[in-house]
Structures are given as C-alpha cells and as structure tokens.
Amino acid sequence: MTHVLIVEDDLITAREIEAALKDHGFEVTCIDNGRDALLRAISETFDAIVLDRMLPGSLDGLGVLTALRAAGIATPVLILSALGELDERVRGLRAGGDDYLTKPFEFIELTARLDALLRRFVGQGQEHDNQLRVGNLSIDLLRRKVRRGERPIDLLPREYALLEYLARHANQVVTRTMLFEAVWQYSYGERTNVIEVHMSRLRRKIDGEGEEQMIHTIRGAGYALRSPA
Amino acid sequence: MPFVRLREIPRTISFRTALMSLALFGFSFLALFGYVYWQTAGYLAHQTDKRLERQIESRSQQPPKMRLHELQEHIEQDRKSHSPHTLFDAQGRPIMGAVQKLPSFNGYDEPHEFVWHKPNGHRRPIRFMVHPLEDGMLLLVGEDIHSIQEFDELLVNALLSGGAVLLVVGLLGAVLLGYLAGRRLDALSRSIERIIKGDLSNRLPTRGNDDDIDRIATIVNGMLDELERLMSEVKGVCDDIAHDLRTPLTRLLAGLERTQRHALSQEQYARAIEAAIAEAQGLLQTFRALLRITEIEDSARRRNFTQVDLDRIGADASEFFEPLAEARGIALEFSPAPVPSRLAGDAQLLFDATCNLLDNAIKFSPDNGWIQVKIIAEQGRIGLRITDNGPGIPEAEREAVFRRLYRCESSRHTAGNGLGLSMVAAVARLHDMILEVHDAQPGCRIDLIQASQG
C-alpha cells in the first residue's frame, strides 16, 4: 500500500488531505512540524511526501526539503503552499521539490499529481521499442504516429503531445492544469475551457464511431485515458 | 480674515530670523558707534593736550619777565576763563591767574582733569597740565573742556536714541514678518486640515512667485493630484468588488438556503452542491485574478525578464485558441513579423496577456467572424496587434475597460470577471508597453506595443 507523509500544520487542512488520500487508497501519516517530519522521513520509508512550506518552528518546508535531499533521500515531494508566485514556485522546485501545488487547491488535483509523481518514480514500463500502448491504441514515439487498432490517426503536434501525456499517465486522472503545463509549457493560466476544446477535438479523433470510449472526462477533475474494458 | 494668535508669532521662523538679524545688526551698530565715539573723544582730548603742550613749551622758553607780562595779558583777554592759566609758587600758592587752588595731580607735564569751582559759583570741567618752571614756580595751563564733554554726551545720546529706534523698528518688523508668515502657514494648515478631513479636491494656496513655500505647496499639490487619482481608483475598485462579489455570494447563499429548506432527493442535493462549488470556485478565481494583477504590478518582477520571442508567444496563443475559434466558425489568422521580434520580458505574462486579448476577441466576435493576430516589429516599435470584427468598444469606454472589474454595459451578461483587460494593462505597464484600443471599423483593434528607448 502506498504510504504518504503529510506535513501540514493546519489541523483542518491536514484532516481534509488525510481523508482525501485515504479515500484514494493511500496510507497516510500526518505530522505538523518540520523537525518531526524530517526525523520520520529519514527513519521510515514513504512513497511520497506532501509538504507545506510554512511550518511553525525553526525548520520550514524548504528547510525540511533541503535537509532531506542533502541526506540523499529521493522520496518524491509535492510542495503544497499558499506562496504561489512564480519566484516561490521556482524556489520550491530548485530546493528539490518534484511538484508544486498552490493553495487553495482541489483534492482531485492533489491526488492526480501524487499519482503522476508515484508513477514517475516507480517507472511504469508500458514503453517498449519506442512504443506506448494503451489498449488497442499504439503510439510510435519515434515517428510520432498513432494507430488505434488498424486505423491510423492523423494528429496535430499539440494533439499528439496531449495524447502522449495521457498515455504516459494511462488509467490515471490527469487534470487540465497538468495537461496545460505539460503540453503548452506555460504555467496554469485559468483557461480550462480552452483545454476542453482541445480535448474534445482529440477525443473525436481517438474515439471513432462505433469504437469504445478511451478518453474519459472525469467531472470536476480532468481526463483519463483508459484501455477499453 | 485669517487671524494669527500673538503667542504663535514668536514661534515662526520669519520672526526668529528677523530677531536674529536684529540682534546681529544691533551688535554691529554698537561696535561701530563705540568705535566712532572712542575715536572722536580721543581725538578731541588729544587736540586739547597738544594745545596745552604748545602753551607750556612757549611759556617755559620765555624769560620770566616776559612770561609774567604775557600771562597778565592772557588773563586779561580771557575774561570768561576758557583757558585759565595760573602761576603758583613752589608751595602751591597762587601768584597770578584765575585758579585759586592748585588741583591735585600726579606728574608734571601730564594731562589731568578737575572740576573748577569758579569764583562766580559755576563749575567747569578743566583739562590741565602743570609745568615746573626753572625758578621753582609752577605753571598751570588749562582749558575748559565743557564743550568737548557736551559733544561726547550728544554722541552717546544719539547712540542711545538711535539704538532704541532701531530696536523698536526691528522688533515691529520681526513681529510683522512673523505675523505674515504665520498667516500664510495658517492658510496652508487650514487647507491641509480640510484635506485630512476628506476634501481631497482641495489644494494648497500658491502665490505663483515660486518662493520656498510656493515650491513646497506645488509639490504637495502634485502629490495630492496623484493621491486623489489613486483614491478614486481604489474607491472604484472597492465599489466594483462589493458589487461584483455580492452577486455570486448572494446566489451561492440563496442556493444553499434553498437546499436547506427543502427536503431534496439525493440527485438534487448533488446538483445543489455542484452549483455551490461552481460559485465558490468562480469567487476564488476572481480573487486569484485580483491577486495576480497586484503581483504583476510589483515591478520587482522585472528581475525575471529574459529575451522573449513575441512571434513564438503569438503563435502559441493563436494555436492554443484556434480550436475555440474554429468551434464558432471564426477565422483566426496569425501573421508573424518579417524580422525577429524579441524584447526583454516575461514570457508567461506576455502569453497570458495575449490569451486574455484573444479570449475577449473570440468572446465578442460574431460567429463566422475573423480575428487577426499580428506581430509588429518596425522602426523601434515592437508589439502585438489583435483585430477582430466584433462590435468593438465604444469610444467612451475605451479607458474604463482597463479598470479592475469593469464590465461594459453590453457585456454584463457574458461570462467573465472584468479583470482580463486589467491584467493585460498591468502586463503592459510592467513591460513599458502602450496598450490602446482603436476602432477597426467595424470591430476592435487592440495594440500592445513597446516603443524602444532612444
């Protein structure tokens, strides 16, 4: 079972995160200060750490993170902070964070990002011979060609990038923000409705008539590419 | 009529300065006058002494007979005893002359003074010298110095009265100056008090003569202009926020209360919760956008500036919005600049600004309309131009659309929080770009252009 360490000093937020992650099927440990968090993270093995930046006491989130990385512990860390400015995000990532989520956030966004982080670190091996396969959908990563079954699919570069990201996170919920950041390489800019249009275009090409649906819209969250049952 | 309280006058700088100059002037007046007095009095005494010495010299050189004769003659001529020469014997008894008693002295041939009680009862100040003659007799030569003393007194009186006049005039002048300065300051402080009490349109009085106080008043007035502008802006924003946030909050509350009142089915609950979440998210988004603008307006962001390729920004944004345009049958055309179009900037912000402009253009364009995104790089001008064939923005609203939370009357019912163009304006300010709305006849043309320095 995936074990996640939550470092958050606000009790209510910590409880909400704990509940959300337990619902998602994770085992959760909550710590409310930097010193204890660092001790636990060093002495035990966690699959991921959700780290608040502003913590009481002398050791804040970035301090914990720096100490962890200095100790050679590579547990994926998702920073959760109200400090959302570009400078702050960059500082968090430079200190060794693997992802950065700004408060207020949606829990679905948190779990989706944690899934992505965990998968990145487990190293999902769905890639063979430069091919990504999800169900009967195959993506040729070298020639950038996509086929569903025998049907070749012609995609625009951006659509291809979207599909590749979805395929790399197959069977996982991917939020619009994640898609936007991964595919357009700008940070989140509130333009979720535009991404919806891009996705519906992609969906029209992937899920042809009479074919089983692969791109699923997850209400209030994002999308998931799933192999047909 | 402004009134200055008397006890405030001594505190004014003008009064103190005037007083100080008065003291300085008085001091130099005293010194000058003292010097003149000392010199004049000394000169007159010196002249007297010279005359006395000459008398002694000529008398002592005369043979005794002739001396007696001449003395006799002198005494007869000098009836009023202006120069009472007298001959005493060795014991100090008067032999011939007006003075009856040898006055006390300490040293021959030295000038001395004494008050002579004349036989007629008058008292005269006499300056005299005593010379021992070769036959043992003592010759006293004297001179009445009453007129010299009178002159000295006159001089001192002139000094005193002149000094008094100077003091009075100077003090009056200082009080007047202090009063005038106090009156002016009072006028200034009354204006400032009115401003503090909230009358921001009030300005400090100036005389237009560009003196010290005028200069400060002008600067303060400039500051007040800026303050007034900011205040009205803040007030406008507050009003807008109050209005724009009250509406969704009321909707949210109404929805929740309705749900609370009625026994609903599971499905209806779910719908109500979904609606509440959507409203709350909309509110959060408005706040986020407001914060973002504040963040952009912090010019410290310029630290993150890098060389940005506007062509790429324009292409990315156009490509991003292309499906949205296509869905409405709008032709979205992107034309890059013929020459490289790079400027120092923040790519993320420029992308967001372009997206906001495009978002608006698509929102307000008619179905099957067209939108052009053009990158401009020519003669020191570099920027982005977005033209659409929508309804355009009425002339009167072209300034206002950049205000936070402002919504055109015609767009009140479309989605949006009225912050898009404010955000673009903030990005423009950060990049020293000029953001202008033009009439594209028909439609709207928005220029976001940086004129290069130099």
XYZ file of C-alpha atoms in Angstrom:
683
model
C 0.000 0.000 0.000
C 1.243 3.426 -0.891
C 2.334 5.324 2.206
C 2.236 9.124 2.057
C 3.637 11.524 4.659
C 1.658 14.718 5.066
C 3.476 17.651 6.649
C 0.895 20.339 7.353
C 0.489 22.493 10.437
C -3.119 23.482 9.866
C -5.100 20.698 11.513
C -8.241 21.076 9.419
C -6.376 21.111 6.140
C -4.340 18.114 7.291
C -7.524 16.167 8.125
C -9.057 17.019 4.762
C -5.959 15.906 2.918
C -5.770 12.760 5.017
C -9.390 11.929 4.253
C -8.963 12.599 0.548
C -5.824 10.477 0.293
C -7.353 7.623 2.338
C -10.351 7.662 0.007
C -7.894 7.409 -2.820
C -6.468 4.288 -1.220
C -3.286 5.631 0.329
C -1.955 5.015 3.787
C -1.368 8.377 5.445
C 0.801 9.743 8.269
C 0.308 13.348 9.407
C 2.993 15.480 11.043
C 2.511 19.123 11.993
C 6.068 20.424 12.291
C 9.299 20.404 10.326
C 11.595 18.745 12.857
C 9.464 15.656 13.437
C 8.733 15.459 9.727
C 12.430 15.362 8.909
C 13.077 12.661 11.557
C 10.218 10.485 10.283
C 11.128 10.968 6.653
C 14.694 9.893 7.350
C 13.896 6.953 9.609
C 10.966 5.493 7.665
C 10.296 4.848 4.041
C 7.487 6.780 2.436
C 6.378 6.585 -1.158
C 5.681 10.309 -1.323
C 5.657 13.397 0.865
C 3.133 16.235 0.751
C 4.951 19.196 2.238
C 3.545 22.523 3.388
C 6.042 25.336 3.109
C 5.047 27.456 6.048
C 5.582 25.418 9.191
C 5.916 26.525 12.799
C 9.312 26.417 14.467
C 12.780 26.903 13.100
C 12.540 24.386 10.276
C 10.168 25.369 7.471
C 9.125 23.289 4.491
C 12.035 24.271 2.287
C 14.404 23.568 5.187
C 12.985 20.059 5.540
C 13.250 19.527 1.811
C 16.834 20.742 1.583
C 17.845 18.574 4.541
C 16.140 15.539 3.006
C 17.874 15.963 -0.325
C 21.179 16.610 1.416
C 20.689 13.324 3.279
C 20.305 11.605 -0.078
C 16.651 10.764 0.331
C 14.924 10.922 -3.033
C 11.326 10.338 -1.927
C 9.131 12.352 -4.323
C 7.971 15.552 -2.653
C 4.910 17.551 -3.623
C 5.057 21.044 -2.181
C 1.759 22.486 -1.092
C 1.816 26.181 -0.399
C -0.091 29.416 -0.349
C 3.011 31.050 -1.833
C 2.031 30.795 -5.458
C 4.152 33.398 -7.194
C 6.458 32.254 -9.931
C 9.552 33.071 -7.859
C 8.300 30.963 -4.987
C 7.420 28.038 -7.198
C 10.836 28.140 -8.781
C 12.469 28.262 -5.352
C 10.441 25.276 -4.184
C 11.352 23.208 -7.218
C 15.004 24.233 -7.041
C 15.151 23.107 -3.414
C 14.329 19.607 -4.582
C 10.562 19.541 -4.874
C 9.104 17.337 -7.597
C 5.843 19.199 -7.993
C 4.282 22.371 -6.646
C 0.629 22.941 -5.895
C -0.721 26.298 -4.784
C -3.376 26.687 -2.106
C -6.295 26.801 -2.473
C -6.278 23.566 -4.425
C -8.709 20.849 -5.300
C -8.200 17.421 -3.793
C -8.627 15.728 -7.130
C -5.717 17.835 -8.371
C -3.620 16.710 -5.403
C -4.347 13.014 -5.830
C -3.858 13.184 -9.584
C -0.482 14.850 -9.161
C 0.540 12.369 -6.474
C -0.400 9.502 -8.803
C 1.692 11.047 -11.521
C 4.636 11.512 -9.162
C 4.412 7.947 -7.868
C 4.224 6.549 -11.347
C 7.172 8.595 -12.471
C 9.191 7.147 -9.638
C 8.003 3.598 -9.944
C 8.932 3.845 -13.606
C 5.917 2.389 -15.357
C 7.142 0.047 -18.006
C 4.478 0.394 -20.659
C 7.031 1.620 -23.110
C 8.508 -0.996 -25.442
C 10.608 -0.379 -28.533
C 9.714 3.299 -28.533
C 6.045 2.354 -28.482
C 3.437 3.378 -25.981
C 0.459 1.066 -25.809
C -2.850 1.582 -24.102
C -5.417 -0.998 -25.052
C -5.505 -1.117 -28.814
C -4.052 2.355 -29.090
C -0.414 2.480 -30.012
C 1.853 5.484 -30.192
C 5.095 5.379 -32.111
C 7.266 7.749 -30.129
C 9.972 7.992 -32.784
C 7.845 8.629 -35.827
C 5.074 10.277 -33.834
C 2.475 8.050 -35.467
C -0.691 6.963 -33.729
C -2.877 3.992 -34.555
C -5.991 2.665 -32.978
C -6.191 -0.954 -33.922
C -5.598 -0.827 -37.655
C -6.879 2.714 -38.066
C -4.125 5.300 -38.429
C -4.902 8.581 -36.685
C -3.633 11.881 -38.008
C -2.863 14.264 -35.183
C -1.678 17.867 -34.997
C 1.540 18.308 -32.981
C -0.294 19.682 -29.971
C -2.861 16.882 -30.077
C -0.076 14.373 -30.261
C 1.573 15.920 -27.191
C -1.716 15.755 -25.311
C -2.213 12.129 -26.224
C 1.337 11.196 -25.330
C 0.968 12.767 -21.902
C -2.344 10.991 -21.373
C -0.843 7.706 -22.467
C 2.137 8.071 -20.155
C -0.360 8.522 -17.350
C -2.821 5.945 -18.614
C -5.593 4.815 -16.275
C -4.849 7.834 -14.123
C -6.752 11.038 -13.692
C -4.922 13.893 -15.366
C -6.151 17.394 -14.540
C -6.474 20.195 -17.051
C -3.781 22.106 -15.223
C -1.381 19.209 -15.556
C -2.154 18.937 -19.251
C -1.692 22.641 -19.814
C 1.617 22.759 -18.026
C 2.931 19.638 -19.708
C 1.817 20.376 -23.250
C 1.971 24.156 -23.543
C 4.838 24.667 -21.144
C 3.331 27.779 -19.663
C 2.124 27.601 -16.124
C -1.515 27.370 -15.256
C -3.493 30.272 -16.609
C -7.127 29.644 -15.716
C -8.025 28.736 -19.262
C -9.549 25.348 -18.617
C -12.357 25.839 -21.105
C -9.874 26.154 -23.942
C -8.233 22.890 -22.944
C -11.665 21.282 -23.043
C -11.975 22.275 -26.684
C -8.575 20.823 -27.463
C -9.523 17.635 -25.665
C -12.830 17.266 -27.414
C -11.023 17.600 -30.708
C -8.551 14.925 -29.713
C -11.364 12.738 -28.464
C -13.164 12.968 -31.806
C -10.066 11.603 -33.479
C -9.239 8.870 -30.953
C -12.684 7.579 -30.175
C -14.060 6.961 -33.647
C -17.634 5.992 -34.345
C -18.507 2.573 -33.080
C -15.330 2.344 -31.067
C -15.312 2.024 -27.327
C -14.551 5.239 -25.476
C -10.979 5.609 -24.278
C -10.741 9.275 -23.317
C -12.949 9.779 -20.309
C -13.927 13.091 -18.808
C -13.759 12.996 -15.028
C -16.267 15.525 -13.775
C -14.754 18.395 -11.880
C -11.300 16.924 -12.277
C -9.936 16.292 -15.716
C -9.416 13.395 -18.042
C -8.248 9.827 -18.055
C -7.106 7.609 -20.884
C -8.272 4.098 -20.162
C -7.988 0.908 -22.100
C -11.426 -0.338 -23.159
C -12.613 -2.950 -20.689
C -9.814 87.348 7.726
C -7.173 84.972 8.959
C -6.128 85.619 12.499
C -2.779 84.719 13.962
C -2.587 84.386 17.693
C 0.124 86.634 19.141
C 1.825 83.945 21.089
C 2.292 81.954 17.935
C 4.277 84.693 16.242
C 7.495 84.130 18.243
C 7.493 80.537 17.035
C 7.506 81.416 13.358
C 10.773 81.057 11.524
C 10.383 84.504 9.966
C 10.099 86.106 13.378
C 13.109 84.282 14.673
C 15.142 85.114 11.599
C 14.165 88.778 11.868
C 15.076 88.751 15.539
C 18.406 87.190 14.841
C 19.200 89.759 12.148
C 18.103 92.480 14.551
C 20.493 91.175 17.202
C 23.317 90.951 14.670
C 22.603 94.404 13.328
C 22.329 95.850 16.855
C 25.633 94.346 17.780
C 27.426 95.786 14.758
C 25.675 99.120 15.325
C 27.005 99.145 18.883
C 30.504 98.243 17.782
C 30.562 100.842 15.033
C 29.191 103.560 17.236
C 31.511 102.693 20.089
C 34.446 102.866 17.736
C 33.366 106.232 16.355
C 32.824 107.545 19.890
C 36.187 106.294 21.079
C 37.971 107.776 18.094
C 36.222 111.187 18.281
C 36.579 111.619 22.033
C 40.205 110.521 21.874
C 40.885 112.906 19.001
C 39.383 115.894 20.798
C 41.313 115.165 24.038
C 44.453 114.710 22.020
C 43.983 118.073 20.316
C 43.483 119.766 23.706
C 46.620 118.138 25.060
C 48.574 119.313 22.018
C 47.455 122.894 22.637
C 48.333 122.648 26.340
C 51.768 121.298 25.480
C 52.372 124.091 22.981
C 51.411 126.679 25.635
C 53.802 125.165 28.175
C 56.530 124.986 25.607
C 56.243 128.608 24.573
C 55.836 129.889 28.143
C 58.735 127.916 29.558
C 61.053 129.223 26.870
C 60.224 132.853 27.654
C 62.358 134.794 30.109
C 60.469 135.212 33.434
C 59.690 138.894 32.933
C 58.195 138.445 29.554
C 56.358 135.381 30.753
C 54.719 137.323 33.553
C 53.795 140.061 31.169
C 52.284 137.729 28.635
C 50.409 135.822 31.308
C 48.982 139.062 32.578
C 47.893 139.903 29.077
C 46.342 136.471 28.544
C 44.418 136.616 31.793
C 43.002 139.993 30.903
C 41.924 138.814 27.488
C 40.484 135.559 28.730
C 37.728 137.070 30.817
C 35.496 134.037 30.628
C 38.369 131.785 31.712
C 38.226 129.437 28.746
C 41.876 128.704 29.304
C 42.616 129.586 32.931
C 46.420 129.798 33.018
C 47.715 130.270 36.540
C 51.144 130.675 38.139
C 51.772 129.139 41.541
C 54.799 129.484 43.782
C 56.813 126.454 44.871
C 54.486 125.928 47.826
C 51.412 125.863 45.561
C 50.123 129.311 46.464
C 48.569 131.136 43.527
C 50.566 134.126 42.335
C 48.700 135.180 39.240
C 45.688 133.696 37.361
C 42.127 132.583 37.724
C 42.596 129.312 39.563
C 42.869 129.883 43.296
C 43.988 126.453 44.393
C 46.422 124.068 42.792
C 44.367 120.982 41.912
C 45.830 117.645 42.803
C 47.890 115.955 40.099
C 50.423 113.194 39.955
C 53.164 114.056 37.497
C 54.321 117.199 35.744
C 53.508 117.754 32.052
C 50.788 115.121 32.126
C 47.201 115.935 31.184
C 44.755 115.853 34.112
C 41.205 116.937 34.636
C 39.455 118.609 37.529
C 36.207 120.396 38.225
C 36.908 124.033 38.799
C 34.684 125.863 41.216
C 34.799 129.272 39.685
C 34.605 132.287 41.890
C 31.242 133.165 40.346
C 29.901 129.840 41.575
C 29.968 127.983 38.223
C 31.584 124.606 37.893
C 33.621 123.931 34.813
C 35.469 120.831 33.770
C 39.105 121.796 33.110
C 41.835 119.802 31.434
C 45.213 120.967 32.581
C 48.944 120.361 32.797
C 51.373 121.586 35.461
C 54.897 122.503 34.475
C 57.707 123.314 36.902
C 59.484 126.486 35.810
C 63.226 126.904 36.181
C 62.748 129.460 39.021
C 60.841 126.928 41.139
C 57.379 128.260 40.327
C 54.622 126.025 38.916
C 52.749 126.970 35.752
C 49.280 125.542 35.276
C 47.884 125.717 31.778
C 44.275 124.594 31.465
C 41.443 124.526 29.023
C 37.740 124.435 29.581
C 36.541 121.126 28.087
C 32.867 121.667 28.747
C 32.017 121.793 25.041
C 34.002 118.642 24.369
C 32.127 116.828 27.117
C 28.881 118.174 25.761
C 29.776 116.834 22.375
C 30.562 113.454 23.902
C 27.243 113.415 25.680
C 25.475 114.305 22.472
C 27.179 111.430 20.769
C 26.141 108.994 23.499
C 22.587 110.304 23.441
C 22.458 109.908 19.699
C 23.679 106.356 20.129
C 21.065 105.542 22.745
C 18.117 107.078 20.944
C 19.236 105.664 17.598
C 19.608 102.255 19.201
C 16.162 102.491 20.753
C 14.572 103.425 17.428
C 16.432 100.609 15.743
C 15.248 98.158 18.382
C 11.623 99.231 18.182
C 11.508 99.285 14.385
C 13.341 95.983 14.211
C 11.021 94.326 16.715
C 7.941 95.635 14.949
C 9.362 94.363 11.678
C 10.025 90.965 13.184
C 6.503 90.761 14.568
C 5.098 91.802 11.204
C 7.173 89.221 9.363
C 6.203 86.586 11.890
C 2.575 87.553 11.539
C 2.686 87.376 7.764
C 4.474 84.028 7.797
C 2.073 82.759 10.442
C -0.870 83.859 8.356
C 0.471 82.071 5.330
C 1.186 78.940 7.304
C -2.271 79.138 8.803
C -3.772 79.250 5.342
C -1.689 76.217 4.400
C -2.568 74.262 7.526
C -6.249 75.078 7.141
C -6.113 73.679 3.605
C -4.286 70.605 4.829
C -6.780 70.126 7.637
C -9.616 70.285 5.160
C -7.831 67.694 3.040
C -7.275 65.447 6.050
C -10.961 65.708 6.841
C -11.649 64.205 3.440
C -11.951 67.085 0.998
C -9.413 65.601 -1.376
C -10.186 68.056 -4.136
C -8.817 70.922 -2.040
C -5.345 72.233 -2.917
C -2.778 74.300 -1.042
C -2.842 78.014 -1.924
C 0.098 79.200 -4.021
C 1.148 82.737 -4.937
C 2.858 81.891 -8.161
C 6.060 83.666 -7.157
C 7.921 80.381 -6.831
C 9.307 81.132 -3.367
C 10.213 78.419 -0.877
C 6.732 77.850 0.464
C 5.248 78.038 -3.012
C 7.587 75.364 -4.224
C 6.677 73.027 -1.403
C 2.987 73.768 -1.889
C 3.295 72.967 -5.593
C 4.964 69.646 -4.836
C 2.347 68.791 -2.233
C -0.378 69.697 -4.713
C 1.157 67.339 -7.257
C 1.186 64.631 -4.627
C -2.446 65.343 -3.850
C -3.386 65.017 -7.528
C -1.819 61.565 -7.594
C -3.410 60.664 -4.273
C -6.808 61.757 -5.454
C -6.441 59.682 -8.592
C -5.434 56.627 -6.578
C -8.197 57.155 -4.070
C -10.834 57.385 -6.727
C -9.395 54.301 -8.356
C -9.416 52.383 -5.081
C -12.917 53.577 -4.394
C -13.975 52.497 -7.845
C -12.406 49.094 -7.342
C -13.982 48.718 -3.905
C -17.393 49.601 -5.285
C -16.907 47.198 -8.133
C -15.646 44.430 -5.873
C -18.535 44.951 -3.498
C -20.959 44.786 -6.392
C -19.352 42.012 -8.358
C -18.684 39.759 -5.425
C -22.004 40.338 -3.758
C -23.863 38.930 -6.704
C -22.220 35.490 -6.751
C -22.181 35.343 -2.955
C -25.899 36.058 -2.847
C -26.502 33.395 -5.465
C -24.388 30.929 -3.516
C -26.197 31.677 -0.281
C -29.632 31.526 -1.900
C -28.851 28.160 -3.435
C -27.600 26.736 -0.146
C -30.586 28.071 1.794
C -32.999 26.682 -0.718
C -31.323 23.300 -0.402
C -31.529 23.539 3.363
C -35.250 24.402 3.335
C -36.492 21.705 1.030
C -36.263 18.008 1.542
C -34.500 17.035 -1.639
C -33.581 13.859 -3.365
C -30.021 12.622 -3.467
C -29.680 13.825 -7.017
C -30.971 17.316 -6.249
C -28.520 17.564 -3.373
C -25.704 16.640 -5.651
C -26.775 19.290 -8.141
C -27.077 21.954 -5.448
C -23.633 21.118 -4.105
C -22.202 21.230 -7.586
C -23.722 24.652 -8.180
C -22.351 25.904 -4.851
C -18.909 24.597 -5.685
C -19.026 26.291 -9.067
C -19.962 29.609 -7.476
C -17.238 29.310 -4.844
C -14.709 28.454 -7.495
C -15.774 31.449 -9.529
C -15.232 33.656 -6.482
C -11.849 32.131 -5.819
C -10.913 32.701 -9.415
C -11.864 36.369 -9.187
C -9.725 36.747 -6.092
C -6.892 34.873 -7.731
C -7.079 37.167 -10.722
C -7.090 40.261 -8.477
C -4.080 38.988 -6.574
C -2.355 38.151 -9.811
C -2.741 41.717 -11.070
C -1.300 43.051 -7.822
C 1.533 40.602 -8.209
C 2.198 41.710 -11.770
C 2.147 45.346 -10.782
C 5.034 44.695 -8.439
C 7.832 45.870 -10.684
C 10.250 43.541 -8.893
C 9.074 41.009 -11.452
C 11.345 42.698 -13.956
C 14.135 40.740 -12.347
C 12.812 37.685 -14.154
C 12.892 39.305 -17.569
C 14.559 37.334 -20.330
C 14.726 37.778 -24.088
C 11.304 36.759 -25.302
C 10.345 35.978 -28.879
C 6.998 37.672 -29.458
C 6.453 35.606 -32.596
C 6.505 32.493 -30.502
C 4.171 33.931 -27.911
C 1.728 34.987 -30.612
C 1.947 31.630 -32.357
C 1.482 29.686 -29.110
C -1.502 31.739 -28.062
C -3.107 31.592 -31.511
C -2.582 27.877 -31.674
C -4.000 27.489 -28.174
C -7.159 29.359 -29.058
C -7.551 28.052 -32.572
C -9.968 25.216 -31.667
C -12.122 27.606 -29.668
C -12.302 29.942 -32.653
C -12.938 27.094 -35.012
C -15.833 25.869 -32.906
C -17.520 29.221 -33.555
C -16.528 29.349 -37.186
C -14.180 32.249 -36.531
C -11.139 32.517 -38.771
C -8.127 33.053 -36.524
C -5.195 34.291 -38.531
C -1.690 34.707 -37.199
C 0.918 36.768 -39.032
C 4.415 36.860 -37.600
C 6.724 39.824 -38.002
C 9.026 39.837 -41.034
C 12.027 40.489 -38.807
C 12.927 38.899 -35.453
C 10.742 40.361 -32.743
C 12.499 39.919 -29.444
C 12.131 42.010 -26.359
C 13.073 41.777 -22.717
C 10.076 40.440 -20.879
C 8.294 37.713 -19.005
C 7.138 35.051 -21.467
C 4.486 33.665 -19.158
C 2.912 37.077 -18.581
C 3.036 38.052 -22.247
C 1.430 34.732 -23.141
C -1.280 35.260 -20.547
C -1.898 38.799 -21.748
C -2.163 37.633 -25.346
C -4.523 34.869 -24.271
C -6.702 37.366 -22.430
C -6.917 39.570 -25.507
C -7.694 36.597 -27.730
C -10.228 35.291 -25.253
C -12.020 38.639 -25.394
C -11.794 38.823 -29.160
C -13.361 35.383 -29.530
C -15.963 36.076 -26.864
C -17.180 39.234 -28.573
C -16.772 38.260 -32.213
C -19.827 37.154 -34.094
C -19.998 33.561 -35.289
C -18.093 33.126 -38.544
C -16.185 36.322 -37.916
C -12.445 36.794 -38.168
C -9.620 37.641 -35.846
C -6.115 38.625 -36.785
C -3.090 38.352 -34.511
C -0.226 40.347 -35.926
C 3.256 40.777 -34.517
C 4.686 44.206 -35.191
C 8.421 44.806 -35.391
C 9.303 48.004 -37.200
C 11.244 51.225 -36.640
C 11.916 50.709 -32.987
C 8.374 49.577 -32.290
C 7.697 46.044 -31.236
C 4.445 44.588 -30.154
C 1.271 42.738 -30.838
C -1.922 43.774 -32.576
C -5.185 41.909 -32.328
C -8.007 42.930 -34.609
C -11.489 41.489 -34.670
C -14.726 42.316 -36.422
C -16.882 42.209 -33.314
C -18.956 45.099 -32.005
C -15.871 46.999 -30.832
C -15.617 49.078 -27.691
C -17.487 52.401 -27.615
C -15.186 55.425 -27.551
C -16.398 56.433 -24.088
C -15.495 53.101 -22.560
C -12.053 52.655 -24.063
C -10.222 53.958 -20.984
C -12.551 52.362 -18.492
C -12.201 48.820 -19.805
C -8.726 48.624 -18.289
C -10.094 49.304 -14.814
C -10.367 46.384 -12.496
C -13.716 44.624 -12.503
C -15.104 46.991 -15.111
C -17.635 45.406 -17.407
C -19.038 47.117 -20.417
C -22.778 47.550 -20.248
C -23.114 45.326 -23.258
C -21.034 42.552 -21.718
C -22.622 42.348 -18.274
C -24.269 39.128 -19.228
C -21.331 37.310 -20.759
C -19.082 35.202 -18.577
C -16.060 36.910 -17.089
C -14.929 38.830 -14.085
C -13.895 42.120 -15.654
C -10.266 41.511 -14.841
C -8.914 40.274 -18.159
C -8.036 43.643 -19.642
C -6.851 44.966 -16.267
C -4.397 42.108 -16.233
C -3.275 42.973 -19.768
C -2.880 46.604 -18.717
C -0.753 45.544 -15.750
C 1.444 43.408 -18.006
C 1.751 46.341 -20.412
C 2.846 48.677 -17.626
C 5.388 46.145 -16.401
C 6.870 45.925 -19.905
C 6.695 49.681 -20.578
C 4.251 48.897 -23.348
C 1.410 51.060 -24.502
C -1.986 49.415 -24.568
C -4.516 51.116 -26.811
C -7.955 50.352 -28.084
C -8.753 51.508 -31.605
C -11.747 51.328 -33.841
C -11.165 48.809 -36.626
C -14.359 49.844 -38.450
C -16.016 47.575 -37.784
C -14.622 45.814 -34.757
C -11.903 46.427 -32.334
C -8.155 46.704 -32.699
C -6.008 46.391 -29.617
C -2.344 47.384 -29.778
C 0.137 46.239 -27.177
C 3.274 47.989 -28.313
C 6.642 48.830 -26.857
C 8.387 51.822 -28.343
C 12.093 51.178 -27.888
C 14.012 53.725 -25.915
C 16.334 56.010 -27.821
